[in-house]
Amino acid sequence: MFLSGFLGAPSGRRGSFKSNKPKSSRHTPEVSPSRSQNPDSSPPAYLSDESQLLPVAPSTQDVLELNNNLEMLAALFPDVQVEVFREMLSSFSEESRLFIITDKLLKNPGSYVKGRRRASDNTSSDATTLVSRTDAFRTAEYKKAVRALAMQEFKGLSRSSIDAVLSESNYSYLDARPTLVDLSCKSWKFTISSILFRRKPVTSTEAETHPLIIWKTADDGSLIPTIKATGSAELDRELFEELIMPLKQREHRLRQEKDRALAVSLSTEEAEANEATFECTCCYSDVIFEELTTCDAEAHPVCFRCVQHSISEAIFGQGWQRSIEKEMGALRCPAVASTECDGCISSEHIHRAMREEKNGDEVLRKLDQRLAEHGLLSSGLPLIRCPFCNYAEVDDLYMPANSPRPKLRASNLPNIIVIIVCLILSPLCVPILTLVLACLILCLNRSFRGYVSWHLRAAMNRHQRRRRGLKFTCQNPTCARSSCLSCSKAWVDIHVCHESSLVALRTQVELAMSMAIKRVCPRCNMSFVKTAGCNKLTCPCGYKMCYVCRKDIGTPTEGYSHFCQHFRPEGDGRQCNECNKCNLWETENTEEILRKAKIEAERRWGESEKRELSDAEKAYLEDGVGPLSRKRRGLGQLLFGGKIPSIEEFCDFIIETLFV
C-alpha cells in the first residue's frame, strides 16, 4: 500500500475519444477509496451530470481588472500574443499600468514582444473573442485546485516542476498535461511503478481509461463516467466539458441510432405481416409507409433511400443538372417509367428523407448552399464574396446605367497642354505622332475599342473601390472575419495588399520554434530560452530552476547539489551510469525539437494556403534572399519603380491623373 501510494499514477494526453467499450472501474485508479455517495451531501464527491455542477463564482475585483486590461491591450495590439500582455500586467503596479504598457509597446515593442507575434490563421472562426479562456488571468482558487489535481495525479514529480509546467500553460490543466506526462515518464518513480504494476501512459485513443474519469455503477446497473470534484466550480466545469460531455454525447447518439433502427425493424415486421408495404418505383424494393414519399405529378412512390442517393449524387457527383429543379429547390422524380415523369419531390420531403441519414444535416446544408449560389449567379448582380466562407452580398458600388461619367481634372489641363506642346517641339515628334496615328487606326477596330473600354471601366471601378476602402467584413455570424477586397487576404492593420505569404510562413516557423524550447518562470511568468551554459537557470526575479525537470532549486539544500555530483568533463551531457540525477550539462536535442516544430508550422501553412512550397520559395526561406529578391535590370528599371507597367497599371495611371 505504501509503495503504490508513493509511486506516480499513470498519465495521459488530452485528445479525442475513440474507444467504444467501457472498462471496469477496478482498472481505473480512483483518487478516493470511498465509492459510496451521500445523497444529502452538497456538493457531490463525484460529478456525472451537468446539473451537479455548481455555478462559477464571479472573479475577484483584481482579476476582473486584469482581464479587462488584457482585452483592451489585445484590441489595441491584435498582432501581439496575449502572453506578452499577461507578463507585462503582472510586472507593473496597479497604478496607470495600462497606459504605461501601451506607451512602452508603442515606443519600444521589440524589447517586450521579442518575436512573439500572432501569425495569421485562416481557419479561425471566432473573430469576436479577443482573449480566450485559457489565456485569461486565473483566480487563486482555480490555481490552487489545478495544482492540487496535478500533485495528486503526478506524484512522481516535484512540486516545483509541476508549478513550472503549469506556469507555461497559464494553469490550464488540460494543456499542461502532455508535458507533465512526458516528465513523469522520465522519473524513476514511474519506472518502478511501470515495472511492478505494468502501468503505462494513457493515450488519447483510450478515453474510458483516462485517469481523471472514474466509472461508477448507476441504479440500473450500467456504468456511467464521472469525475471527482476538485473544489473549484470553474475547473469542474472545464473538466466535465472536455472529458465527460464527449462520452455522453456519443452515448446519446448511439442510443438514438439503436432506438430508430429498432423502431424501423418493428414497423417493417408489422407491415410485412399485414401486407401493408409499398413498392418503390425507382429501386423496386418493398418499404413501409413511413419510409416513402411521392412525386407531385403522377404520385410515383419513391423510398427515402433513393431520395438520399439522388441528393448525394447531385451534390457530390455529376447529377446536379439532371436531378435538381433549381428554381423550386426540389428533386426531379427518379421513378423508372416508360415516359419520363415531369413531377418533383418537394423540399419538405427531401428534408424528411435526409434527416434520417447519418450526415443528412451536412448534406442539406450543402444543398442549400448550391441553390443559393445558383440564385446569386442567375440574378446577374455584381457580388462581393468572403474568401473564408460562402457568404456573398451585392456590391454597394453597383452603378446604374445613368451614372455620371468621369470628368477631366481642371487642375491638370495646363499641365496637359504644356506636355503636348513640348512633345510637338521635341525631336521625338515624328515617332510620337506615328504612334498616336497607329492608336487612332486601331480604335477603328471594334474589338480593340471594346478591349480598351473594358480596361478603362475596370480601372474606374478600382479607383472607386479605393475611395470607398478595401476592408470588407463578413456578416456571417459564424465567420465575421475581415478581408481585403483587392487581394482577398485577411485584413490586418496596417494592411498591405499582395504581401508575400512567405513572410507569414517565416513568422509562423520562428514562432513555433521559439515556443517549442521556451521556459516560463512560475514566480513572475517571464518567458526565456537557454542559449548556452549549464542547466541551473536564474530568473531576474531571483527564482532558480532546473532547465531539464523545471524543479525549484533555489533552496539552500538544493542548488548545484540537485545535479549529478560524479566526476565528468565540463560540458559532457551524457547520462550518468551511477545515478538518476539531472545532468548539469545535459542538453536537449534542440535541432530535433526545432525541426519538428518547423515541419509542423510548414504543414499548417500548407493546409491554409492549399499549395506546396516551390524550390525558389524554399531557397528564400533558407537564406532570406533566394531568386525571389533579384532586382530587375534594363529598361524596366526606369519605369514605374523598376518594372514595365502592365495594361492595368497604365489605365490606373490615366484615371488617377486625368479624370475625376
JSON list of C-alpha atoms in Angstrom, two decimals, residues 192-384:
[
{"chain": "A", "resi": 192, "resn": "ILE", "atom": "CA", "xyz": [9.43, 1.33, -10.82]},
{"chain": "A", "resi": 193, "resn": "SER", "atom": "CA", "xyz": [5.64, 1.72, -10.97]},
{"chain": "A", "resi": 194, "resn": "SER", "atom": "CA", "xyz": [5.50, 0.57, -14.60]},
{"chain": "A", "resi": 195, "resn": "ILE", "atom": "CA", "xyz": [7.63, -2.49, -13.78]},
{"chain": "A", "resi": 196, "resn": "LEU", "atom": "CA", "xyz": [5.69, -3.57, -10.68]},
{"chain": "A", "resi": 197, "resn": "PHE", "atom": "CA", "xyz": [2.14, -2.68, -11.75]},
{"chain": "A", "resi": 198, "resn": "ARG", "atom": "CA", "xyz": [2.52, -2.75, -15.57]},
{"chain": "A", "resi": 199, "resn": "ARG", "atom": "CA", "xyz": [1.30, 0.80, -15.85]},
{"chain": "A", "resi": 200, "resn": "LYS", "atom": "CA", "xyz": [1.67, 2.83, -18.99]},
{"chain": "A", "resi": 201, "resn": "PRO", "atom": "CA", "xyz": [0.75, 6.37, -20.08]},
{"chain": "A", "resi": 202, "resn": "VAL", "atom": "CA", "xyz": [-2.84, 6.67, -21.26]},
{"chain": "A", "resi": 203, "resn": "THR", "atom": "CA", "xyz": [-3.04, 7.79, -24.86]},
{"chain": "A", "resi": 204, "resn": "SER", "atom": "CA", "xyz": [-5.73, 9.97, -26.39]},
{"chain": "A", "resi": 205, "resn": "THR", "atom": "CA", "xyz": [-7.41, 6.96, -28.00]},
{"chain": "A", "resi": 206, "resn": "GLU", "atom": "CA", "xyz": [-8.16, 5.30, -24.63]},
{"chain": "A", "resi": 207, "resn": "ALA", "atom": "CA", "xyz": [-10.91, 7.61, -23.43]},
{"chain": "A", "resi": 208, "resn": "GLU", "atom": "CA", "xyz": [-12.57, 5.26, -20.96]},
{"chain": "A", "resi": 209, "resn": "THR", "atom": "CA", "xyz": [-9.28, 4.52, -19.15]},
{"chain": "A", "resi": 210, "resn": "HIS", "atom": "CA", "xyz": [-8.39, 8.19, -18.71]},
{"chain": "A", "resi": 211, "resn": "PRO", "atom": "CA", "xyz": [-7.05, 8.61, -15.16]},
{"chain": "A", "resi": 212, "resn": "LEU", "atom": "CA", "xyz": [-9.41, 11.51, -14.45]},
{"chain": "A", "resi": 213, "resn": "ILE", "atom": "CA", "xyz": [-12.51, 9.51, -15.44]},
{"chain": "A", "resi": 214, "resn": "ILE", "atom": "CA", "xyz": [-13.94, 7.20, -12.77]},
{"chain": "A", "resi": 215, "resn": "TRP", "atom": "CA", "xyz": [-16.62, 4.73, -13.82]},
{"chain": "A", "resi": 216, "resn": "LYS", "atom": "CA", "xyz": [-19.49, 4.33, -11.35]},
{"chain": "A", "resi": 217, "resn": "THR", "atom": "CA", "xyz": [-22.42, 1.92, -11.29]},
{"chain": "A", "resi": 218, "resn": "ALA", "atom": "CA", "xyz": [-25.80, 3.59, -11.78]},
{"chain": "A", "resi": 219, "resn": "ASP", "atom": "CA", "xyz": [-29.09, 2.46, -10.24]},
{"chain": "A", "resi": 220, "resn": "ASP", "atom": "CA", "xyz": [-29.96, 0.46, -13.36]},
{"chain": "A", "resi": 221, "resn": "GLY", "atom": "CA", "xyz": [-26.62, -1.40, -13.25]},
{"chain": "A", "resi": 222, "resn": "SER", "atom": "CA", "xyz": [-24.98, 0.46, -16.14]},
{"chain": "A", "resi": 223, "resn": "LEU", "atom": "CA", "xyz": [-21.59, 2.13, -15.91]},
{"chain": "A", "resi": 224, "resn": "ILE", "atom": "CA", "xyz": [-21.52, 5.91, -16.11]},
{"chain": "A", "resi": 225, "resn": "PRO", "atom": "CA", "xyz": [-18.41, 8.13, -16.41]},
{"chain": "A", "resi": 226, "resn": "THR", "atom": "CA", "xyz": [-17.74, 10.55, -13.54]},
{"chain": "A", "resi": 227, "resn": "ILE", "atom": "CA", "xyz": [-15.00, 12.89, -12.38]},
{"chain": "A", "resi": 228, "resn": "LYS", "atom": "CA", "xyz": [-14.02, 13.65, -8.82]},
{"chain": "A", "resi": 229, "resn": "ALA", "atom": "CA", "xyz": [-14.93, 17.13, -7.65]},
{"chain": "A", "resi": 230, "resn": "THR", "atom": "CA", "xyz": [-11.84, 19.34, -7.34]},
{"chain": "A", "resi": 231, "resn": "GLY", "atom": "CA", "xyz": [-13.32, 22.04, -5.11]},
{"chain": "A", "resi": 232, "resn": "SER", "atom": "CA", "xyz": [-13.27, 24.64, -7.90]},
{"chain": "A", "resi": 233, "resn": "ALA", "atom": "CA", "xyz": [-16.52, 25.10, -9.81]},
{"chain": "A", "resi": 234, "resn": "GLU", "atom": "CA", "xyz": [-14.65, 26.55, -12.80]},
{"chain": "A", "resi": 235, "resn": "LEU", "atom": "CA", "xyz": [-12.22, 23.62, -13.03]},
{"chain": "A", "resi": 236, "resn": "ASP", "atom": "CA", "xyz": [-15.02, 21.09, -12.51]},
{"chain": "A", "resi": 237, "resn": "ARG", "atom": "CA", "xyz": [-16.98, 22.58, -15.39]},
{"chain": "A", "resi": 238, "resn": "GLU", "atom": "CA", "xyz": [-13.89, 22.68, -17.63]},
{"chain": "A", "resi": 239, "resn": "LEU", "atom": "CA", "xyz": [-13.02, 19.02, -16.96]},
{"chain": "A", "resi": 240, "resn": "PHE", "atom": "CA", "xyz": [-16.66, 17.95, -17.34]},
{"chain": "A", "resi": 241, "resn": "GLU", "atom": "CA", "xyz": [-17.00, 19.66, -20.73]},
{"chain": "A", "resi": 242, "resn": "GLU", "atom": "CA", "xyz": [-13.72, 18.26, -22.05]},
{"chain": "A", "resi": 243, "resn": "LEU", "atom": "CA", "xyz": [-13.89, 14.69, -20.69]},
{"chain": "A", "resi": 244, "resn": "ILE", "atom": "CA", "xyz": [-17.44, 13.69, -19.76]},
{"chain": "A", "resi": 245, "resn": "MET", "atom": "CA", "xyz": [-19.54, 15.57, -22.30]},
{"chain": "A", "resi": 246, "resn": "PRO", "atom": "CA", "xyz": [-17.99, 13.88, -25.38]},
{"chain": "A", "resi": 247, "resn": "LEU", "atom": "CA", "xyz": [-18.69, 10.47, -23.85]},
{"chain": "A", "resi": 248, "resn": "LYS", "atom": "CA", "xyz": [-22.27, 11.41, -23.01]},
{"chain": "A", "resi": 249, "resn": "GLN", "atom": "CA", "xyz": [-22.90, 12.87, -26.46]},
{"chain": "A", "resi": 250, "resn": "ARG", "atom": "CA", "xyz": [-21.54, 9.75, -28.12]},
{"chain": "A", "resi": 251, "resn": "GLU", "atom": "CA", "xyz": [-23.67, 7.54, -25.87]},
{"chain": "A", "resi": 252, "resn": "HIS", "atom": "CA", "xyz": [-26.77, 9.63, -26.64]},
{"chain": "A", "resi": 253, "resn": "ARG", "atom": "CA", "xyz": [-26.10, 9.46, -30.37]},
{"chain": "A", "resi": 254, "resn": "LEU", "atom": "CA", "xyz": [-25.61, 5.68, -30.29]},
{"chain": "A", "resi": 255, "resn": "ARG", "atom": "CA", "xyz": [-28.77, 5.24, -28.23]},
{"chain": "A", "resi": 256, "resn": "GLN", "atom": "CA", "xyz": [-30.80, 7.26, -30.74]},
{"chain": "A", "resi": 257, "resn": "GLU", "atom": "CA", "xyz": [-29.45, 5.22, -33.66]},
{"chain": "A", "resi": 258, "resn": "LYS", "atom": "CA", "xyz": [-30.28, 1.95, -31.91]},
{"chain": "A", "resi": 259, "resn": "ASP", "atom": "CA", "xyz": [-33.79, 3.13, -30.97]},
{"chain": "A", "resi": 260, "resn": "ARG", "atom": "CA", "xyz": [-34.53, 4.25, -34.51]},
{"chain": "A", "resi": 261, "resn": "ALA", "atom": "CA", "xyz": [-33.18, 1.00, -36.01]},
{"chain": "A", "resi": 262, "resn": "LEU", "atom": "CA", "xyz": [-35.37, -0.97, -33.59]},
{"chain": "A", "resi": 263, "resn": "ALA", "atom": "CA", "xyz": [-38.45, 1.11, -34.43]},
{"chain": "A", "resi": 264, "resn": "VAL", "atom": "CA", "xyz": [-37.92, 0.66, -38.18]},
{"chain": "A", "resi": 265, "resn": "SER", "atom": "CA", "xyz": [-37.40, -3.08, -37.72]},
{"chain": "A", "resi": 266, "resn": "LEU", "atom": "CA", "xyz": [-40.63, -3.47, -35.72]},
{"chain": "A", "resi": 267, "resn": "SER", "atom": "CA", "xyz": [-42.62, -1.37, -38.19]},
{"chain": "A", "resi": 268, "resn": "THR", "atom": "CA", "xyz": [-41.27, -3.38, -41.12]},
{"chain": "A", "resi": 269, "resn": "GLU", "atom": "CA", "xyz": [-42.19, -6.70, -39.49]},
{"chain": "A", "resi": 270, "resn": "GLU", "atom": "CA", "xyz": [-45.70, -5.49, -38.70]},
{"chain": "A", "resi": 271, "resn": "ALA", "atom": "CA", "xyz": [-46.20, -4.11, -42.24]},
{"chain": "A", "resi": 272, "resn": "GLU", "atom": "CA", "xyz": [-44.96, -7.33, -43.85]},
{"chain": "A", "resi": 273, "resn": "ALA", "atom": "CA", "xyz": [-47.24, -9.38, -41.63]},
{"chain": "A", "resi": 274, "resn": "ASN", "atom": "CA", "xyz": [-50.25, -7.28, -42.68]},
{"chain": "A", "resi": 275, "resn": "GLU", "atom": "CA", "xyz": [-49.09, -6.99, -46.33]},
{"chain": "A", "resi": 276, "resn": "ALA", "atom": "CA", "xyz": [-49.00, -3.19, -45.98]},
{"chain": "A", "resi": 277, "resn": "THR", "atom": "CA", "xyz": [-45.72, -2.49, -47.77]},
{"chain": "A", "resi": 278, "resn": "PHE", "atom": "CA", "xyz": [-45.30, -0.40, -50.92]},
{"chain": "A", "resi": 279, "resn": "GLU", "atom": "CA", "xyz": [-43.03, -0.91, -53.90]},
{"chain": "A", "resi": 280, "resn": "CYS", "atom": "CA", "xyz": [-40.58, 1.86, -54.77]},
{"chain": "A", "resi": 281, "resn": "THR", "atom": "CA", "xyz": [-40.78, 2.82, -58.46]},
{"chain": "A", "resi": 282, "resn": "CYS", "atom": "CA", "xyz": [-37.04, 3.54, -58.53]},
{"chain": "A", "resi": 283, "resn": "CYS", "atom": "CA", "xyz": [-35.33, 0.56, -56.87]},
{"chain": "A", "resi": 284, "resn": "TYR", "atom": "CA", "xyz": [-38.40, -1.78, -56.77]},
{"chain": "A", "resi": 285, "resn": "SER", "atom": "CA", "xyz": [-37.89, -2.67, -53.12]},
{"chain": "A", "resi": 286, "resn": "ASP", "atom": "CA", "xyz": [-40.69, -3.04, -50.58]},
{"chain": "A", "resi": 287, "resn": "VAL", "atom": "CA", "xyz": [-40.76, -0.27, -47.95]},
{"chain": "A", "resi": 288, "resn": "ILE", "atom": "CA", "xyz": [-43.14, 0.82, -45.23]},
{"chain": "A", "resi": 289, "resn": "PHE", "atom": "CA", "xyz": [-45.35, 3.87, -45.48]},
{"chain": "A", "resi": 290, "resn": "GLU", "atom": "CA", "xyz": [-43.19, 5.92, -43.07]},
{"chain": "A", "resi": 291, "resn": "GLU", "atom": "CA", "xyz": [-40.17, 5.49, -45.38]},
{"chain": "A", "resi": 292, "resn": "LEU", "atom": "CA", "xyz": [-41.99, 6.59, -48.55]},
{"chain": "A", "resi": 293, "resn": "THR", "atom": "CA", "xyz": [-42.74, 9.77, -50.48]},
{"chain": "A", "resi": 294, "resn": "THR", "atom": "CA", "xyz": [-44.43, 10.55, -53.80]},
{"chain": "A", "resi": 295, "resn": "CYS", "atom": "CA", "xyz": [-43.91, 12.99, -56.65]},
{"chain": "A", "resi": 296, "resn": "ASP", "atom": "CA", "xyz": [-46.39, 15.80, -57.25]},
{"chain": "A", "resi": 297, "resn": "ALA", "atom": "CA", "xyz": [-47.32, 14.83, -60.84]},
{"chain": "A", "resi": 298, "resn": "GLU", "atom": "CA", "xyz": [-48.20, 11.14, -61.12]},
{"chain": "A", "resi": 299, "resn": "ALA", "atom": "CA", "xyz": [-47.77, 10.19, -57.45]},
{"chain": "A", "resi": 300, "resn": "HIS", "atom": "CA", "xyz": [-44.91, 7.76, -58.10]},
{"chain": "A", "resi": 301, "resn": "PRO", "atom": "CA", "xyz": [-43.90, 6.19, -54.78]},
{"chain": "A", "resi": 302, "resn": "VAL", "atom": "CA", "xyz": [-40.19, 6.67, -54.06]},
{"chain": "A", "resi": 303, "resn": "CYS", "atom": "CA", "xyz": [-38.43, 5.39, -50.96]},
{"chain": "A", "resi": 304, "resn": "PHE", "atom": "CA", "xyz": [-36.29, 7.62, -48.76]},
{"chain": "A", "resi": 305, "resn": "ARG", "atom": "CA", "xyz": [-33.17, 5.64, -49.61]},
{"chain": "A", "resi": 306, "resn": "CYS", "atom": "CA", "xyz": [-33.50, 6.53, -53.31]},
{"chain": "A", "resi": 307, "resn": "VAL", "atom": "CA", "xyz": [-34.08, 10.17, -52.39]},
{"chain": "A", "resi": 308, "resn": "GLN", "atom": "CA", "xyz": [-30.92, 10.14, -50.27]},
{"chain": "A", "resi": 309, "resn": "HIS", "atom": "CA", "xyz": [-28.85, 8.56, -53.06]},
{"chain": "A", "resi": 310, "resn": "SER", "atom": "CA", "xyz": [-30.18, 11.03, -55.65]},
{"chain": "A", "resi": 311, "resn": "ILE", "atom": "CA", "xyz": [-29.42, 14.08, -53.49]},
{"chain": "A", "resi": 312, "resn": "SER", "atom": "CA", "xyz": [-25.92, 12.83, -52.60]},
{"chain": "A", "resi": 313, "resn": "GLU", "atom": "CA", "xyz": [-25.13, 12.12, -56.25]},
{"chain": "A", "resi": 314, "resn": "ALA", "atom": "CA", "xyz": [-26.43, 15.55, -57.28]},
{"chain": "A", "resi": 315, "resn": "ILE", "atom": "CA", "xyz": [-24.26, 17.37, -54.73]},
{"chain": "A", "resi": 316, "resn": "PHE", "atom": "CA", "xyz": [-21.10, 15.29, -54.68]},
{"chain": "A", "resi": 317, "resn": "GLY", "atom": "CA", "xyz": [-21.36, 13.62, -58.10]},
{"chain": "A", "resi": 318, "resn": "GLN", "atom": "CA", "xyz": [-22.49, 14.59, -61.59]},
{"chain": "A", "resi": 319, "resn": "GLY", "atom": "CA", "xyz": [-26.27, 14.54, -61.22]},
{"chain": "A", "resi": 320, "resn": "TRP", "atom": "CA", "xyz": [-26.88, 18.20, -60.39]},
{"chain": "A", "resi": 321, "resn": "GLN", "atom": "CA", "xyz": [-28.20, 19.32, -63.78]},
{"chain": "A", "resi": 322, "resn": "ARG", "atom": "CA", "xyz": [-30.28, 16.17, -64.30]},
{"chain": "A", "resi": 323, "resn": "SER", "atom": "CA", "xyz": [-31.76, 15.66, -60.82]},
{"chain": "A", "resi": 324, "resn": "ILE", "atom": "CA", "xyz": [-32.30, 19.08, -59.24]},
{"chain": "A", "resi": 325, "resn": "GLU", "atom": "CA", "xyz": [-35.04, 21.54, -60.15]},
{"chain": "A", "resi": 326, "resn": "LYS", "atom": "CA", "xyz": [-33.10, 24.67, -59.25]},
{"chain": "A", "resi": 327, "resn": "GLU", "atom": "CA", "xyz": [-35.97, 27.18, -59.49]},
{"chain": "A", "resi": 328, "resn": "MET", "atom": "CA", "xyz": [-38.07, 25.28, -56.93]},
{"chain": "A", "resi": 329, "resn": "GLY", "atom": "CA", "xyz": [-35.28, 23.67, -54.93]},
{"chain": "A", "resi": 330, "resn": "ALA", "atom": "CA", "xyz": [-36.87, 20.26, -55.48]},
{"chain": "A", "resi": 331, "resn": "LEU", "atom": "CA", "xyz": [-35.76, 16.83, -56.70]},
{"chain": "A", "resi": 332, "resn": "ARG", "atom": "CA", "xyz": [-36.94, 15.60, -60.09]},
{"chain": "A", "resi": 333, "resn": "CYS", "atom": "CA", "xyz": [-38.85, 12.35, -59.86]},
{"chain": "A", "resi": 334, "resn": "PRO", "atom": "CA", "xyz": [-36.35, 9.42, -60.11]},
{"chain": "A", "resi": 335, "resn": "ALA", "atom": "CA", "xyz": [-39.08, 6.88, -60.93]},
{"chain": "A", "resi": 336, "resn": "VAL", "atom": "CA", "xyz": [-38.31, 4.39, -63.73]},
{"chain": "A", "resi": 337, "resn": "ALA", "atom": "CA", "xyz": [-41.21, 4.60, -66.18]},
{"chain": "A", "resi": 338, "resn": "SER", "atom": "CA", "xyz": [-41.89, 4.26, -69.90]},
{"chain": "A", "resi": 339, "resn": "THR", "atom": "CA", "xyz": [-42.20, 8.05, -70.17]},
{"chain": "A", "resi": 340, "resn": "GLU", "atom": "CA", "xyz": [-40.13, 10.50, -68.19]},
{"chain": "A", "resi": 341, "resn": "CYS", "atom": "CA", "xyz": [-42.06, 11.94, -65.29]},
{"chain": "A", "resi": 342, "resn": "ASP", "atom": "CA", "xyz": [-42.24, 15.73, -65.05]},
{"chain": "A", "resi": 343, "resn": "GLY", "atom": "CA", "xyz": [-43.04, 15.67, -61.36]},
{"chain": "A", "resi": 344, "resn": "CYS", "atom": "CA", "xyz": [-40.80, 16.67, -58.45]},
{"chain": "A", "resi": 345, "resn": "ILE", "atom": "CA", "xyz": [-40.32, 15.69, -54.85]},
{"chain": "A", "resi": 346, "resn": "SER", "atom": "CA", "xyz": [-40.81, 18.75, -52.66]},
{"chain": "A", "resi": 347, "resn": "SER", "atom": "CA", "xyz": [-38.13, 20.18, -50.41]},
{"chain": "A", "resi": 348, "resn": "GLU", "atom": "CA", "xyz": [-40.14, 19.23, -47.29]},
{"chain": "A", "resi": 349, "resn": "HIS", "atom": "CA", "xyz": [-39.97, 15.55, -48.21]},
{"chain": "A", "resi": 350, "resn": "ILE", "atom": "CA", "xyz": [-36.29, 15.91, -49.11]},
{"chain": "A", "resi": 351, "resn": "HIS", "atom": "CA", "xyz": [-35.62, 17.24, -45.61]},
{"chain": "A", "resi": 352, "resn": "ARG", "atom": "CA", "xyz": [-37.57, 14.35, -44.06]},
{"chain": "A", "resi": 353, "resn": "ALA", "atom": "CA", "xyz": [-35.56, 11.80, -46.03]},
{"chain": "A", "resi": 354, "resn": "MET", "atom": "CA", "xyz": [-32.14, 13.38, -45.46]},
{"chain": "A", "resi": 355, "resn": "ARG", "atom": "CA", "xyz": [-32.58, 13.86, -41.71]},
{"chain": "A", "resi": 356, "resn": "GLU", "atom": "CA", "xyz": [-32.82, 10.09, -41.33]},
{"chain": "A", "resi": 357, "resn": "GLU", "atom": "CA", "xyz": [-29.32, 9.71, -42.80]},
{"chain": "A", "resi": 358, "resn": "LYS", "atom": "CA", "xyz": [-26.24, 9.88, -40.62]},
{"chain": "A", "resi": 359, "resn": "ASN", "atom": "CA", "xyz": [-24.77, 13.01, -42.21]},
{"chain": "A", "resi": 360, "resn": "GLY", "atom": "CA", "xyz": [-28.08, 14.30, -43.52]},
{"chain": "A", "resi": 361, "resn": "ASP", "atom": "CA", "xyz": [-27.85, 17.76, -41.96]},
{"chain": "A", "resi": 362, "resn": "GLU", "atom": "CA", "xyz": [-24.48, 18.37, -43.61]},
{"chain": "A", "resi": 363, "resn": "VAL", "atom": "CA", "xyz": [-25.82, 17.23, -47.00]},
{"chain": "A", "resi": 364, "resn": "LEU", "atom": "CA", "xyz": [-28.83, 19.56, -46.63]},
{"chain": "A", "resi": 365, "resn": "ARG", "atom": "CA", "xyz": [-26.54, 22.45, -45.81]},
{"chain": "A", "resi": 366, "resn": "LYS", "atom": "CA", "xyz": [-24.52, 21.76, -48.97]},
{"chain": "A", "resi": 367, "resn": "LEU", "atom": "CA", "xyz": [-27.75, 21.60, -50.98]},
{"chain": "A", "resi": 368, "resn": "ASP", "atom": "CA", "xyz": [-28.90, 24.98, -49.63]},
{"chain": "A", "resi": 369, "resn": "GLN", "atom": "CA", "xyz": [-25.52, 26.49, -50.43]},
{"chain": "A", "resi": 370, "resn": "ARG", "atom": "CA", "xyz": [-25.60, 25.30, -54.05]},
{"chain": "A", "resi": 371, "resn": "LEU", "atom": "CA", "xyz": [-29.16, 26.52, -54.52]},
{"chain": "A", "resi": 372, "resn": "ALA", "atom": "CA", "xyz": [-28.26, 29.90, -53.08]},
{"chain": "A", "resi": 373, "resn": "GLU", "atom": "CA", "xyz": [-25.19, 30.04, -55.32]},
{"chain": "A", "resi": 374, "resn": "HIS", "atom": "CA", "xyz": [-27.37, 29.32, -58.35]},
{"chain": "A", "resi": 375, "resn": "GLY", "atom": "CA", "xyz": [-29.78, 32.08, -57.34]},
{"chain": "A", "resi": 376, "resn": "LEU", "atom": "CA", "xyz": [-26.97, 34.61, -56.96]},
{"chain": "A", "resi": 377, "resn": "LEU", "atom": "CA", "xyz": [-25.45, 33.74, -60.33]},
{"chain": "A", "resi": 378, "resn": "SER", "atom": "CA", "xyz": [-28.82, 33.86, -62.05]},
{"chain": "A", "resi": 379, "resn": "SER", "atom": "CA", "xyz": [-29.50, 37.35, -60.73]},
{"chain": "A", "resi": 380, "resn": "GLY", "atom": "CA", "xyz": [-26.55, 38.81, -62.66]},
{"chain": "A", "resi": 381, "resn": "LEU", "atom": "CA", "xyz": [-25.76, 41.27, -59.86]},
{"chain": "A", "resi": 382, "resn": "PRO", "atom": "CA", "xyz": [-22.15, 42.18, -59.01]},
{"chain": "A", "resi": 383, "resn": "LEU", "atom": "CA", "xyz": [-21.22, 40.34, -55.84]},
{"chain": "A", "resi": 384, "resn": "ILE", "atom": "CA", "xyz": [-18.62, 40.61, -53.09]}
]
